Amino acid sequence: MSEKVGVLIRAESGPGVLHQLTGVIAECQGNIASVEIIEDLPTGSTLYFEVDLPKPPEALIQGLRSLAVVREASLVNTLQKIYGKRVIIIGGGAQVGQVAIGAISEADRHNIRGEHISVDTIPLVGEQALAEAVRAVARLPRASALVLAGSLMGGEIENAVRQVRAQGLLVISLNMAGSVPEAADLVVTDPVQAGVMAVMAVADTAKFTVARLKRRSF
């Protein structure tokens, strides 16, 4: 059975460094789940990998440390273990703040019981900016639910919502003008309640499933 591990590497910067690192991971039969170049400067780079390994990770760390380009390699907890699932809140500033109150309060209740749920917010205005942000959520690691908090959203934002829902992302919308509520999984009038329900929907410690609801507007 494989184990997902986090690997933090400080190495020289230049062409071919990433190729050497991934070569060692492949030799250890590791499957790279994610990779991030945290810092890339002429003086050196810092990289973070999450790797599924079928064997204990010590051999991987030793293999990485044996490379001439590697200055330091160490095991760290994965971001999933530290931050867990992510609830993303996008929209108008006032509504975003109210949704965040509900989401953070509910996440705290579940995290005390051993869950790991984090909440990210970004106030934005403008159809194009919002549509691009919605599509980008599907590319964010560990994103489990998106809450759209605004008073008017439609057009290209609706198309973006349908696209990310097709990729498996849960989308909750405030009850607002425009066509976005028609495209969302769930429509909630009260912003605080929307934040609470978003966290409940993704928490393993909650007995709440959107698919079992008999209606989708609250």
Short mmCIF file of C-alpha atoms in Angstrom, two decimals:
data_model
loop_
_atom_site.label_atom_id
_atom_site.label_comp_id
_atom_site.label_asym_id
_atom_site.label_seq_id
_atom_site.Cartn_x
_atom_site.Cartn_y
_atom_site.Cartn_z
CA MET A 1 0.00 0.00 0.00
CA SER A 2 1.42 3.37 -1.02
CA GLU A 3 1.94 6.30 1.33
CA LYS A 4 1.80 9.96 0.33
CA VAL A 5 4.77 11.94 1.64
CA GLY A 6 5.87 15.54 1.39
CA VAL A 7 9.44 16.24 0.29
CA LEU A 8 11.06 19.68 0.60
CA ILE A 9 14.21 20.16 -1.49
CA ARG A 10 16.71 22.99 -1.66
CA ALA A 11 18.82 22.68 -4.79
CA GLU A 12 20.88 24.55 -7.31
CA SER A 13 18.99 26.51 -9.94
CA GLY A 14 19.37 25.79 -13.63
CA PRO A 15 18.30 23.64 -16.59
CA GLY A 16 17.95 19.93 -15.89
CA VAL A 17 17.64 20.14 -12.09
CA LEU A 18 13.97 19.15 -12.07
CA HIS A 19 14.78 16.29 -14.46
CA GLN A 20 17.38 14.90 -12.05
CA LEU A 21 15.02 15.14 -9.08
CA THR A 22 12.14 13.40 -10.82
CA GLY A 23 14.55 10.73 -12.05
CA VAL A 24 15.37 9.75 -8.47
CA ILE A 25 11.66 9.71 -7.60
CA ALA A 26 10.98 7.41 -10.56
CA GLU A 27 13.79 5.07 -9.51
CA CYS A 28 12.07 4.71 -6.13
CA GLN A 29 8.79 3.91 -7.94
CA GLY A 30 7.26 7.12 -6.65
CA ASN A 31 4.23 8.68 -8.30
CA ILE A 32 4.34 12.48 -8.19
CA ALA A 33 0.95 13.76 -7.01
CA SER A 34 1.94 17.43 -7.07
CA VAL A 35 4.99 19.64 -7.43
CA GLU A 36 5.56 23.32 -6.64
CA ILE A 37 8.59 25.50 -7.26
CA ILE A 38 8.40 27.66 -4.15
CA GLU A 39 11.44 29.79 -4.99
CA ASP A 40 13.62 29.98 -8.07
CA LEU A 41 16.58 32.35 -7.76
CA PRO A 42 20.02 32.40 -9.43
CA THR A 43 21.46 31.43 -6.04
CA GLY A 44 19.24 28.36 -5.67
CA SER A 45 15.72 26.98 -5.76
CA THR A 46 13.27 25.48 -3.28
CA LEU A 47 10.88 22.78 -4.48
CA TYR A 48 8.08 20.87 -2.81
CA PHE A 49 6.85 17.45 -3.98
CA GLU A 50 4.00 15.27 -2.82
CA VAL A 51 4.79 11.70 -3.80
CA ASP A 52 2.91 8.41 -3.49
CA LEU A 53 5.50 5.85 -2.45
CA PRO A 54 5.07 2.04 -2.26
CA LYS A 55 8.11 1.79 0.07
CA PRO A 56 9.45 3.64 3.14
CA PRO A 57 10.67 7.13 2.12
CA GLU A 58 14.19 6.89 3.54
CA ALA A 59 15.61 5.52 0.28
CA LEU A 60 14.10 8.42 -1.65
CA ILE A 61 15.60 11.01 0.67
CA GLN A 62 19.02 9.35 0.50
CA GLY A 63 18.83 9.21 -3.29
CA LEU A 64 17.95 12.90 -3.52
CA ARG A 65 20.73 13.88 -1.11
CA SER A 66 23.24 11.97 -3.24
CA LEU A 67 22.64 14.30 -6.19
CA ALA A 68 25.30 16.97 -6.67
CA VAL A 69 22.64 19.62 -7.36
CA VAL A 70 20.80 18.99 -4.07
CA ARG A 71 21.80 21.00 -1.01
CA GLU A 72 19.14 19.68 1.34
CA ALA A 73 16.24 17.19 1.16
CA SER A 74 13.83 16.45 3.99
CA LEU A 75 10.48 14.85 4.70
CA VAL A 76 7.62 17.16 5.73
CA ASN A 77 3.93 16.70 6.40
CA THR A 78 1.79 16.94 3.27
CA LEU A 79 -0.37 20.01 2.77
CA GLN A 80 -3.39 17.71 2.85
CA LYS A 81 -2.45 16.63 6.36
CA ILE A 82 -1.80 20.19 7.56
CA TYR A 83 -4.44 22.25 5.76
CA GLY A 84 -6.79 19.55 4.49
CA LYS A 85 -9.71 20.34 2.23
CA ARG A 86 -10.19 23.88 1.01
CA VAL A 87 -13.37 25.94 0.78
CA ILE A 88 -12.93 28.84 -1.65
CA ILE A 89 -15.12 31.95 -1.36
CA ILE A 90 -15.24 34.39 -4.29
CA GLY A 91 -17.34 37.50 -4.86
CA GLY A 92 -18.18 40.92 -3.41
CA GLY A 93 -16.31 42.06 -0.33
CA ALA A 94 -19.23 42.34 2.13
CA GLN A 95 -20.80 39.03 1.08
CA VAL A 96 -17.44 37.25 1.08
CA GLY A 97 -16.85 38.39 4.65
CA GLN A 98 -20.21 37.09 5.84
CA VAL A 99 -19.77 33.73 4.13
CA ALA A 100 -16.30 33.48 5.68
CA ILE A 101 -17.75 34.02 9.17
CA GLY A 102 -19.99 30.98 8.73
CA ALA A 103 -17.35 28.83 7.04
CA ILE A 104 -14.56 29.56 9.53
CA SER A 105 -16.82 29.03 12.53
CA GLU A 106 -18.06 25.70 11.18
CA ALA A 107 -14.57 24.59 10.10
CA ASP A 108 -13.30 25.29 13.62
CA ARG A 109 -16.00 23.02 15.04
CA HIS A 110 -14.98 20.14 12.76
CA ASN A 111 -11.23 20.73 13.03
CA ILE A 112 -11.42 20.40 16.80
CA ARG A 113 -12.81 16.90 16.17
CA GLY A 114 -9.85 15.92 13.98
CA GLU A 115 -10.92 17.28 10.59
CA HIS A 116 -8.64 19.50 8.49
CA ILE A 117 -10.53 22.17 6.55
CA SER A 118 -9.17 25.58 5.51
CA VAL A 119 -11.02 28.59 4.11
CA ASP A 120 -9.69 30.90 1.38
CA THR A 121 -11.34 34.14 0.25
CA ILE A 122 -10.87 36.65 -2.56
CA PRO A 123 -13.16 39.66 -3.13
CA LEU A 124 -13.49 40.31 -6.88
CA VAL A 125 -15.70 42.30 -9.22
CA GLY A 126 -16.21 42.08 -12.96
CA GLU A 127 -17.59 39.27 -15.11
CA GLN A 128 -14.30 38.30 -16.75
CA ALA A 129 -12.28 38.42 -13.53
CA LEU A 130 -14.85 36.32 -11.70
CA ALA A 131 -15.13 33.77 -14.53
CA GLU A 132 -11.35 33.33 -14.65
CA ALA A 133 -11.23 32.95 -10.87
CA VAL A 134 -13.98 30.30 -10.91
CA ARG A 135 -12.17 28.26 -13.57
CA ALA A 136 -8.91 28.56 -11.65
CA VAL A 137 -10.45 26.98 -8.54
CA ALA A 138 -10.49 23.63 -10.36
CA ARG A 139 -6.69 23.93 -10.64
CA LEU A 140 -6.14 24.68 -6.97
CA PRO A 141 -4.82 21.75 -4.95
CA ARG A 142 -7.26 20.29 -2.40
CA ALA A 143 -10.15 22.60 -3.38
CA SER A 144 -13.37 20.82 -2.40
CA ALA A 145 -16.08 23.50 -2.54
CA LEU A 146 -16.61 26.95 -4.06
CA VAL A 147 -19.00 29.56 -2.67
CA LEU A 148 -19.99 32.43 -4.97
CA ALA A 149 -20.92 35.42 -2.83
CA GLY A 150 -22.35 38.38 -4.69
CA SER A 151 -25.52 40.21 -5.69
CA LEU A 152 -25.32 39.75 -9.48
CA MET A 153 -23.49 37.05 -11.45
CA GLY A 154 -24.23 35.53 -14.83
CA GLY A 155 -23.02 35.23 -18.39
CA GLU A 156 -19.47 33.89 -18.60
CA ILE A 157 -19.46 33.23 -14.85
CA GLU A 158 -22.35 30.79 -15.31
CA ASN A 159 -20.40 28.96 -18.03
CA ALA A 160 -17.39 28.75 -15.72
CA VAL A 161 -19.56 27.34 -12.91
CA ARG A 162 -20.90 24.60 -15.15
CA GLN A 163 -17.36 23.73 -16.25
CA VAL A 164 -15.96 23.33 -12.74
CA ARG A 165 -19.02 21.40 -11.59
CA ALA A 166 -18.41 18.96 -14.46
CA GLN A 167 -14.92 18.46 -13.00
CA GLY A 168 -16.40 17.43 -9.65
CA LEU A 169 -16.23 20.70 -7.71
CA LEU A 170 -19.16 21.51 -5.39
CA VAL A 171 -20.51 25.01 -6.11
CA ILE A 172 -22.77 26.91 -3.70
CA SER A 173 -24.25 30.26 -4.74
CA LEU A 174 -25.90 32.97 -2.72
CA ASN A 175 -29.45 33.74 -3.83
CA MET A 176 -28.62 36.58 -6.22
CA ALA A 177 -29.67 38.15 -9.50
CA GLY A 178 -28.31 36.60 -12.69
CA SER A 179 -28.05 33.04 -13.98
CA VAL A 180 -25.34 31.67 -11.67
CA PRO A 181 -27.83 30.37 -9.06
CA GLU A 182 -29.43 28.22 -11.79
CA ALA A 183 -26.05 26.62 -12.51
CA ALA A 184 -24.97 25.96 -8.90
CA ASP A 185 -25.40 22.77 -6.87
CA LEU A 186 -27.01 24.67 -4.00
CA VAL A 187 -28.50 28.15 -3.55
CA VAL A 188 -28.52 29.69 -0.06
CA THR A 189 -30.00 33.09 0.81
CA ASP A 190 -28.18 33.75 4.08
CA PRO A 191 -24.41 34.19 3.51
CA VAL A 192 -23.43 32.91 6.96
CA GLN A 193 -25.52 29.80 6.41
CA ALA A 194 -23.92 29.35 2.98
CA GLY A 195 -20.49 29.20 4.60
CA VAL A 196 -21.68 26.74 7.22
CA MET A 197 -23.29 24.47 4.63
CA ALA A 198 -20.20 24.52 2.41
CA VAL A 199 -18.04 23.22 5.25
CA MET A 200 -20.64 20.67 6.32
CA ALA A 201 -20.80 19.37 2.75
CA VAL A 202 -17.06 18.58 2.59
CA ALA A 203 -16.44 17.52 6.20
CA ASP A 204 -16.04 13.81 6.89
CA THR A 205 -17.20 14.48 10.45
CA ALA A 206 -20.58 15.85 9.29
CA LYS A 207 -23.67 13.86 8.31
CA PHE A 208 -24.71 16.17 5.49
CA THR A 209 -24.83 15.29 1.80
CA VAL A 210 -25.96 17.75 -0.86
CA ALA A 211 -27.10 14.91 -3.15
CA ARG A 212 -29.64 13.77 -0.54
CA LEU A 213 -31.38 17.15 -0.27
CA LYS A 214 -34.91 17.23 -1.68
CA ARG A 215 -34.56 20.87 -2.68
CA ARG A 216 -31.60 22.97 -3.75
CA SER A 217 -32.66 26.45 -2.61
CA PHE A 218 -32.71 27.64 1.00
#
